[in-house]
């Protein structure tokens, strides 16, 4: 376990959905430093806290003080995500945050769904 206040570095962090999404704040992003954050949970509860979660990413990443590139991977389409992306695009670039969008589709066993590939 890391000492209190020390950041933890990971390659991929899966952000919680539903009610747990409310626990993801600026302090979370200051402490959990990931190359990729997966934002999932296409439900009305996540949509209600999505903007504050995304703003917390910007505020937390600002505190890192390093030039680590971060990729944000949303797994669902959201009006809130689109608005945040457009309104904060310059800030995202300043902080080295890339939002991954994908027009790729995967077909598997009579089902098709959007997908993206992440390599480390």
Short mmCIF file of N, CA and C in Angstrom, two decimals:
data_model
loop_
_atom_site.label_atom_id
_atom_site.label_comp_id
_atom_site.label_asym_id
_atom_site.label_seq_id
_atom_site.Cartn_x
_atom_site.Cartn_y
_atom_site.Cartn_z
N UNK A 1 0.85 -1.20 0.00
CA UNK A 1 0.00 0.00 0.00
C UNK A 1 0.88 1.24 0.00
N UNK A 2 0.44 2.25 -0.71
CA UNK A 2 1.17 3.51 -0.78
C UNK A 2 0.92 4.33 0.48
N UNK A 3 1.95 5.08 0.92
CA UNK A 3 1.73 5.96 2.07
C UNK A 3 0.62 6.98 1.76
N UNK A 4 -0.07 7.49 2.76
CA UNK A 4 -1.12 8.46 2.52
C UNK A 4 -0.61 9.65 1.70
N UNK A 5 -1.38 10.02 0.70
CA UNK A 5 -1.01 11.16 -0.13
C UNK A 5 -0.10 10.84 -1.30
N UNK A 6 0.54 9.68 -1.30
CA UNK A 6 1.43 9.31 -2.41
C UNK A 6 0.61 8.82 -3.60
N UNK A 7 1.00 9.24 -4.81
CA UNK A 7 0.27 8.77 -5.99
C UNK A 7 0.57 7.31 -6.31
N UNK A 8 -0.39 6.67 -6.93
CA UNK A 8 -0.25 5.29 -7.41
C UNK A 8 -0.29 5.36 -8.92
N UNK A 9 0.69 4.72 -9.59
CA UNK A 9 0.78 4.75 -11.04
C UNK A 9 0.32 3.42 -11.62
N UNK A 10 -0.60 3.47 -12.58
CA UNK A 10 -1.10 2.27 -13.25
C UNK A 10 -1.20 2.54 -14.75
N UNK A 11 -1.30 1.48 -15.52
CA UNK A 11 -1.45 1.64 -16.96
C UNK A 11 -2.91 1.89 -17.35
N UNK A 12 -3.83 1.22 -16.65
CA UNK A 12 -5.24 1.30 -17.00
C UNK A 12 -6.08 1.35 -15.73
N UNK A 13 -6.96 2.33 -15.65
CA UNK A 13 -7.88 2.44 -14.51
C UNK A 13 -9.30 2.46 -15.05
N UNK A 14 -10.11 1.60 -14.52
CA UNK A 14 -11.52 1.49 -14.90
C UNK A 14 -12.32 2.29 -13.88
N UNK A 15 -12.93 3.38 -14.33
CA UNK A 15 -13.67 4.24 -13.41
C UNK A 15 -15.02 3.62 -13.08
N UNK A 16 -15.40 3.64 -11.82
CA UNK A 16 -16.65 2.99 -11.42
C UNK A 16 -17.88 3.67 -12.01
N UNK A 17 -18.94 2.91 -12.11
CA UNK A 17 -20.21 3.41 -12.61
C UNK A 17 -21.23 3.48 -11.51
N UNK A 18 -22.45 3.79 -11.87
CA UNK A 18 -23.58 3.90 -10.94
C UNK A 18 -23.26 4.81 -9.76
N UNK A 19 -23.68 4.39 -8.57
CA UNK A 19 -23.50 5.22 -7.38
C UNK A 19 -22.03 5.42 -7.04
N UNK A 20 -21.19 4.46 -7.35
CA UNK A 20 -19.77 4.56 -7.02
C UNK A 20 -19.07 5.66 -7.80
N UNK A 21 -19.63 6.08 -8.92
CA UNK A 21 -19.01 7.15 -9.71
C UNK A 21 -18.91 8.44 -8.91
N UNK A 22 -19.75 8.60 -7.91
CA UNK A 22 -19.72 9.81 -7.08
C UNK A 22 -18.47 9.88 -6.23
N UNK A 23 -17.77 8.77 -6.06
CA UNK A 23 -16.54 8.75 -5.25
C UNK A 23 -15.32 9.20 -6.04
N UNK A 24 -15.47 9.36 -7.35
CA UNK A 24 -14.35 9.76 -8.20
C UNK A 24 -14.32 11.29 -8.26
N UNK A 25 -13.33 11.85 -7.56
CA UNK A 25 -13.22 13.30 -7.49
C UNK A 25 -11.79 13.72 -7.83
N UNK A 26 -11.49 14.99 -7.65
CA UNK A 26 -10.16 15.51 -7.96
C UNK A 26 -9.08 14.76 -7.20
N UNK A 27 -9.32 14.46 -5.94
CA UNK A 27 -8.34 13.72 -5.13
C UNK A 27 -8.06 12.34 -5.72
N UNK A 28 -9.09 11.68 -6.22
CA UNK A 28 -8.90 10.38 -6.87
C UNK A 28 -7.89 10.49 -8.01
N UNK A 29 -8.08 11.50 -8.87
CA UNK A 29 -7.19 11.65 -10.02
C UNK A 29 -5.81 12.16 -9.62
N UNK A 30 -5.69 12.84 -8.50
CA UNK A 30 -4.35 13.20 -8.01
C UNK A 30 -3.60 11.98 -7.53
N UNK A 31 -4.33 11.04 -6.94
CA UNK A 31 -3.69 9.86 -6.35
C UNK A 31 -3.57 8.68 -7.30
N UNK A 32 -4.57 8.46 -8.16
CA UNK A 32 -4.56 7.33 -9.10
C UNK A 32 -4.19 7.87 -10.47
N UNK A 33 -2.91 7.74 -10.83
CA UNK A 33 -2.39 8.30 -12.07
C UNK A 33 -2.25 7.18 -13.09
N UNK A 34 -3.07 7.25 -14.11
CA UNK A 34 -3.15 6.18 -15.10
C UNK A 34 -2.85 6.71 -16.49
N UNK A 35 -2.28 5.85 -17.32
CA UNK A 35 -2.08 6.20 -18.72
C UNK A 35 -3.42 6.22 -19.45
N UNK A 36 -4.34 5.35 -19.04
CA UNK A 36 -5.67 5.26 -19.66
C UNK A 36 -6.73 5.16 -18.58
N UNK A 37 -7.78 5.93 -18.73
CA UNK A 37 -8.96 5.82 -17.86
C UNK A 37 -10.14 5.40 -18.73
N UNK A 38 -10.80 4.32 -18.33
CA UNK A 38 -11.98 3.85 -19.03
C UNK A 38 -13.21 4.38 -18.30
N UNK A 39 -14.04 5.12 -19.03
CA UNK A 39 -15.28 5.66 -18.47
C UNK A 39 -16.42 4.84 -19.05
N UNK A 40 -17.06 4.07 -18.20
CA UNK A 40 -18.15 3.22 -18.68
C UNK A 40 -19.38 3.45 -17.81
N UNK A 41 -20.42 2.75 -18.13
CA UNK A 41 -21.64 2.85 -17.33
C UNK A 41 -22.69 3.70 -17.99
N UNK A 42 -23.16 3.28 -19.11
CA UNK A 42 -24.17 4.03 -19.86
C UNK A 42 -25.51 3.91 -19.15
N UNK A 43 -25.67 4.68 -18.08
CA UNK A 43 -26.93 4.66 -17.34
C UNK A 43 -27.22 6.07 -16.83
N UNK A 44 -28.43 6.31 -16.39
CA UNK A 44 -28.83 7.65 -15.97
C UNK A 44 -28.06 8.11 -14.74
N UNK A 45 -27.62 7.20 -13.88
CA UNK A 45 -26.86 7.59 -12.69
C UNK A 45 -25.50 8.13 -13.08
N UNK A 46 -24.83 7.46 -14.00
CA UNK A 46 -23.50 7.91 -14.44
C UNK A 46 -23.63 9.24 -15.19
N UNK A 47 -24.64 9.37 -16.01
CA UNK A 47 -24.84 10.59 -16.78
C UNK A 47 -24.97 11.80 -15.85
N UNK A 48 -25.59 11.59 -14.70
CA UNK A 48 -25.79 12.68 -13.75
C UNK A 48 -24.51 13.17 -13.09
N UNK A 49 -23.49 12.33 -12.99
CA UNK A 49 -22.24 12.73 -12.35
C UNK A 49 -21.09 12.81 -13.35
N UNK A 50 -21.36 12.56 -14.61
CA UNK A 50 -20.30 12.49 -15.61
C UNK A 50 -19.53 13.79 -15.73
N UNK A 51 -20.22 14.92 -15.78
CA UNK A 51 -19.53 16.20 -15.95
C UNK A 51 -18.58 16.46 -14.78
N UNK A 52 -19.03 16.21 -13.56
CA UNK A 52 -18.16 16.46 -12.41
C UNK A 52 -16.97 15.50 -12.42
N UNK A 53 -17.17 14.27 -12.87
CA UNK A 53 -16.08 13.30 -12.98
C UNK A 53 -15.04 13.79 -14.00
N UNK A 54 -15.50 14.25 -15.15
CA UNK A 54 -14.60 14.73 -16.20
C UNK A 54 -13.86 15.99 -15.76
N UNK A 55 -14.55 16.89 -15.09
CA UNK A 55 -13.90 18.10 -14.58
C UNK A 55 -12.87 17.75 -13.51
N UNK A 56 -13.17 16.73 -12.70
CA UNK A 56 -12.22 16.28 -11.68
C UNK A 56 -10.95 15.73 -12.33
N UNK A 57 -11.08 15.07 -13.48
CA UNK A 57 -9.90 14.59 -14.20
C UNK A 57 -9.00 15.77 -14.58
N UNK A 58 -9.59 16.82 -15.12
CA UNK A 58 -8.80 18.00 -15.50
C UNK A 58 -8.10 18.62 -14.28
N UNK A 59 -8.82 18.78 -13.21
CA UNK A 59 -8.26 19.39 -12.00
C UNK A 59 -7.19 18.50 -11.38
N UNK A 60 -7.45 17.21 -11.32
CA UNK A 60 -6.47 16.29 -10.74
C UNK A 60 -5.22 16.17 -11.58
N UNK A 61 -5.38 16.07 -12.89
CA UNK A 61 -4.23 15.95 -13.80
C UNK A 61 -3.37 17.20 -13.75
N UNK A 62 -3.97 18.34 -13.53
CA UNK A 62 -3.23 19.60 -13.41
C UNK A 62 -2.22 19.54 -12.27
N UNK A 63 -2.52 18.78 -11.23
CA UNK A 63 -1.65 18.67 -10.06
C UNK A 63 -0.46 17.73 -10.25
N UNK A 64 -0.44 16.96 -11.33
CA UNK A 64 0.62 15.98 -11.52
C UNK A 64 1.98 16.63 -11.69
N UNK A 65 2.03 17.74 -12.42
CA UNK A 65 3.30 18.41 -12.62
C UNK A 65 4.28 17.67 -13.52
N UNK A 66 3.78 16.72 -14.30
CA UNK A 66 4.63 15.98 -15.23
C UNK A 66 3.97 15.97 -16.60
N UNK A 67 4.71 15.52 -17.58
CA UNK A 67 4.20 15.49 -18.96
C UNK A 67 3.70 14.11 -19.36
N UNK A 68 3.04 13.42 -18.47
CA UNK A 68 2.49 12.10 -18.77
C UNK A 68 1.24 12.26 -19.62
N UNK A 69 1.23 11.60 -20.78
CA UNK A 69 0.04 11.61 -21.64
C UNK A 69 -1.01 10.69 -21.04
N UNK A 70 -2.25 11.12 -21.12
CA UNK A 70 -3.37 10.35 -20.59
C UNK A 70 -4.40 10.17 -21.70
N UNK A 71 -4.95 8.95 -21.79
CA UNK A 71 -6.01 8.67 -22.75
C UNK A 71 -7.28 8.37 -21.98
N UNK A 72 -8.35 9.05 -22.35
CA UNK A 72 -9.67 8.84 -21.76
C UNK A 72 -10.48 8.02 -22.76
N UNK A 73 -11.01 6.89 -22.31
CA UNK A 73 -11.72 5.98 -23.21
C UNK A 73 -13.18 5.84 -22.75
N UNK A 74 -14.08 6.61 -23.34
CA UNK A 74 -15.50 6.42 -23.01
C UNK A 74 -16.05 5.21 -23.77
N UNK A 75 -16.87 4.44 -23.09
CA UNK A 75 -17.44 3.23 -23.72
C UNK A 75 -18.89 3.44 -24.15
N UNK A 76 -19.35 4.67 -24.11
CA UNK A 76 -20.73 4.95 -24.51
C UNK A 76 -20.79 6.36 -25.06
N UNK A 77 -21.80 6.62 -25.85
CA UNK A 77 -21.99 7.95 -26.42
C UNK A 77 -22.84 8.76 -25.45
N UNK A 78 -22.44 10.02 -25.26
CA UNK A 78 -23.12 10.84 -24.27
C UNK A 78 -23.09 12.30 -24.68
N UNK A 79 -24.21 12.96 -24.57
CA UNK A 79 -24.27 14.39 -24.85
C UNK A 79 -23.38 15.16 -23.87
N UNK A 80 -23.37 14.75 -22.61
CA UNK A 80 -22.52 15.39 -21.61
C UNK A 80 -21.05 15.28 -22.00
N UNK A 81 -20.64 14.10 -22.47
CA UNK A 81 -19.26 13.89 -22.89
C UNK A 81 -18.92 14.79 -24.08
N UNK A 82 -19.81 14.87 -25.06
CA UNK A 82 -19.58 15.72 -26.23
C UNK A 82 -19.43 17.19 -25.83
N UNK A 83 -20.32 17.66 -24.97
CA UNK A 83 -20.26 19.06 -24.52
C UNK A 83 -18.96 19.33 -23.77
N UNK A 84 -18.60 18.44 -22.84
CA UNK A 84 -17.36 18.60 -22.08
C UNK A 84 -16.16 18.61 -23.01
N UNK A 85 -16.14 17.71 -23.96
CA UNK A 85 -15.03 17.63 -24.91
C UNK A 85 -14.86 18.96 -25.66
N UNK A 86 -15.95 19.49 -26.18
CA UNK A 86 -15.87 20.73 -26.94
C UNK A 86 -15.51 21.92 -26.05
N UNK A 87 -16.09 22.00 -24.87
CA UNK A 87 -15.87 23.15 -23.99
C UNK A 87 -14.47 23.17 -23.38
N UNK A 88 -13.85 22.02 -23.22
CA UNK A 88 -12.57 21.95 -22.53
C UNK A 88 -11.43 21.46 -23.43
N UNK A 89 -11.64 21.44 -24.72
CA UNK A 89 -10.64 20.86 -25.64
C UNK A 89 -9.26 21.50 -25.49
N UNK A 90 -9.20 22.81 -25.40
CA UNK A 90 -7.90 23.47 -25.24
C UNK A 90 -7.22 23.05 -23.93
N UNK A 91 -7.99 22.96 -22.88
CA UNK A 91 -7.44 22.54 -21.57
C UNK A 91 -6.95 21.10 -21.64
N UNK A 92 -7.69 20.24 -22.33
CA UNK A 92 -7.27 18.85 -22.49
C UNK A 92 -5.91 18.79 -23.17
N UNK A 93 -5.74 19.57 -24.22
CA UNK A 93 -4.47 19.59 -24.95
C UNK A 93 -3.34 20.10 -24.07
N UNK A 94 -3.58 21.15 -23.29
CA UNK A 94 -2.56 21.68 -22.37
C UNK A 94 -2.09 20.63 -21.38
N UNK A 95 -3.03 19.81 -20.91
CA UNK A 95 -2.72 18.82 -19.89
C UNK A 95 -2.29 17.47 -20.46
N UNK A 96 -2.31 17.31 -21.78
CA UNK A 96 -1.90 16.05 -22.39
C UNK A 96 -2.94 14.96 -22.24
N UNK A 97 -4.21 15.33 -22.38
CA UNK A 97 -5.31 14.36 -22.29
C UNK A 97 -5.91 14.17 -23.68
N UNK A 98 -5.99 12.93 -24.11
CA UNK A 98 -6.60 12.58 -25.39
C UNK A 98 -7.86 11.78 -25.12
N UNK A 99 -8.95 12.20 -25.74
CA UNK A 99 -10.21 11.44 -25.63
C UNK A 99 -10.29 10.55 -26.85
N UNK A 100 -10.37 9.26 -26.61
CA UNK A 100 -10.40 8.29 -27.69
C UNK A 100 -11.81 8.13 -28.21
N UNK A 101 -11.98 8.31 -29.48
CA UNK A 101 -13.26 8.06 -30.12
C UNK A 101 -13.04 6.96 -31.14
N UNK A 102 -14.04 6.18 -31.38
CA UNK A 102 -13.86 5.09 -32.32
C UNK A 102 -15.09 4.93 -33.18
N UNK A 103 -14.84 4.77 -34.46
CA UNK A 103 -15.92 4.43 -35.39
C UNK A 103 -15.80 2.97 -35.79
N UNK A 104 -14.95 2.23 -35.10
CA UNK A 104 -14.76 0.82 -35.42
C UNK A 104 -15.90 -0.01 -34.86
N UNK A 105 -16.23 -1.04 -35.58
CA UNK A 105 -17.27 -1.97 -35.14
C UNK A 105 -16.72 -3.39 -35.18
N UNK A 106 -17.03 -4.14 -34.16
CA UNK A 106 -16.62 -5.54 -34.08
C UNK A 106 -17.86 -6.40 -34.23
N UNK A 107 -17.77 -7.44 -35.05
CA UNK A 107 -18.88 -8.39 -35.21
C UNK A 107 -18.46 -9.70 -34.57
N UNK A 108 -19.32 -10.19 -33.68
CA UNK A 108 -18.99 -11.42 -32.97
C UNK A 108 -20.28 -12.17 -32.65
N UNK A 109 -20.40 -13.38 -33.12
CA UNK A 109 -21.54 -14.24 -32.82
C UNK A 109 -22.88 -13.53 -32.99
N UNK A 110 -23.19 -13.12 -34.18
CA UNK A 110 -24.46 -12.48 -34.51
C UNK A 110 -24.70 -11.15 -33.79
N UNK A 111 -23.65 -10.54 -33.30
CA UNK A 111 -23.78 -9.27 -32.59
C UNK A 111 -22.69 -8.32 -33.07
N UNK A 112 -23.02 -7.06 -33.23
CA UNK A 112 -22.02 -6.05 -33.57
C UNK A 112 -22.05 -4.97 -32.50
N UNK A 113 -20.88 -4.43 -32.21
CA UNK A 113 -20.78 -3.39 -31.19
C UNK A 113 -19.56 -2.52 -31.47
N UNK A 114 -19.59 -1.25 -31.01
CA UNK A 114 -18.44 -0.38 -31.20
C UNK A 114 -17.27 -0.84 -30.34
N UNK A 115 -16.05 -0.62 -30.83
CA UNK A 115 -14.88 -1.06 -30.09
C UNK A 115 -13.68 -0.20 -30.46
N UNK A 116 -12.68 -0.23 -29.60
CA UNK A 116 -11.41 0.40 -29.90
C UNK A 116 -10.30 -0.49 -29.33
N UNK A 117 -9.13 -0.36 -29.87
CA UNK A 117 -7.99 -1.17 -29.45
C UNK A 117 -7.00 -0.27 -28.72
N UNK A 118 -6.56 -0.72 -27.56
CA UNK A 118 -5.59 0.02 -26.76
C UNK A 118 -4.36 -0.87 -26.61
N UNK A 119 -3.20 -0.33 -26.95
CA UNK A 119 -1.96 -1.11 -26.83
C UNK A 119 -1.03 -0.45 -25.82
N UNK A 120 -0.29 -1.29 -25.09
CA UNK A 120 0.73 -0.80 -24.15
C UNK A 120 2.07 -1.34 -24.57
#
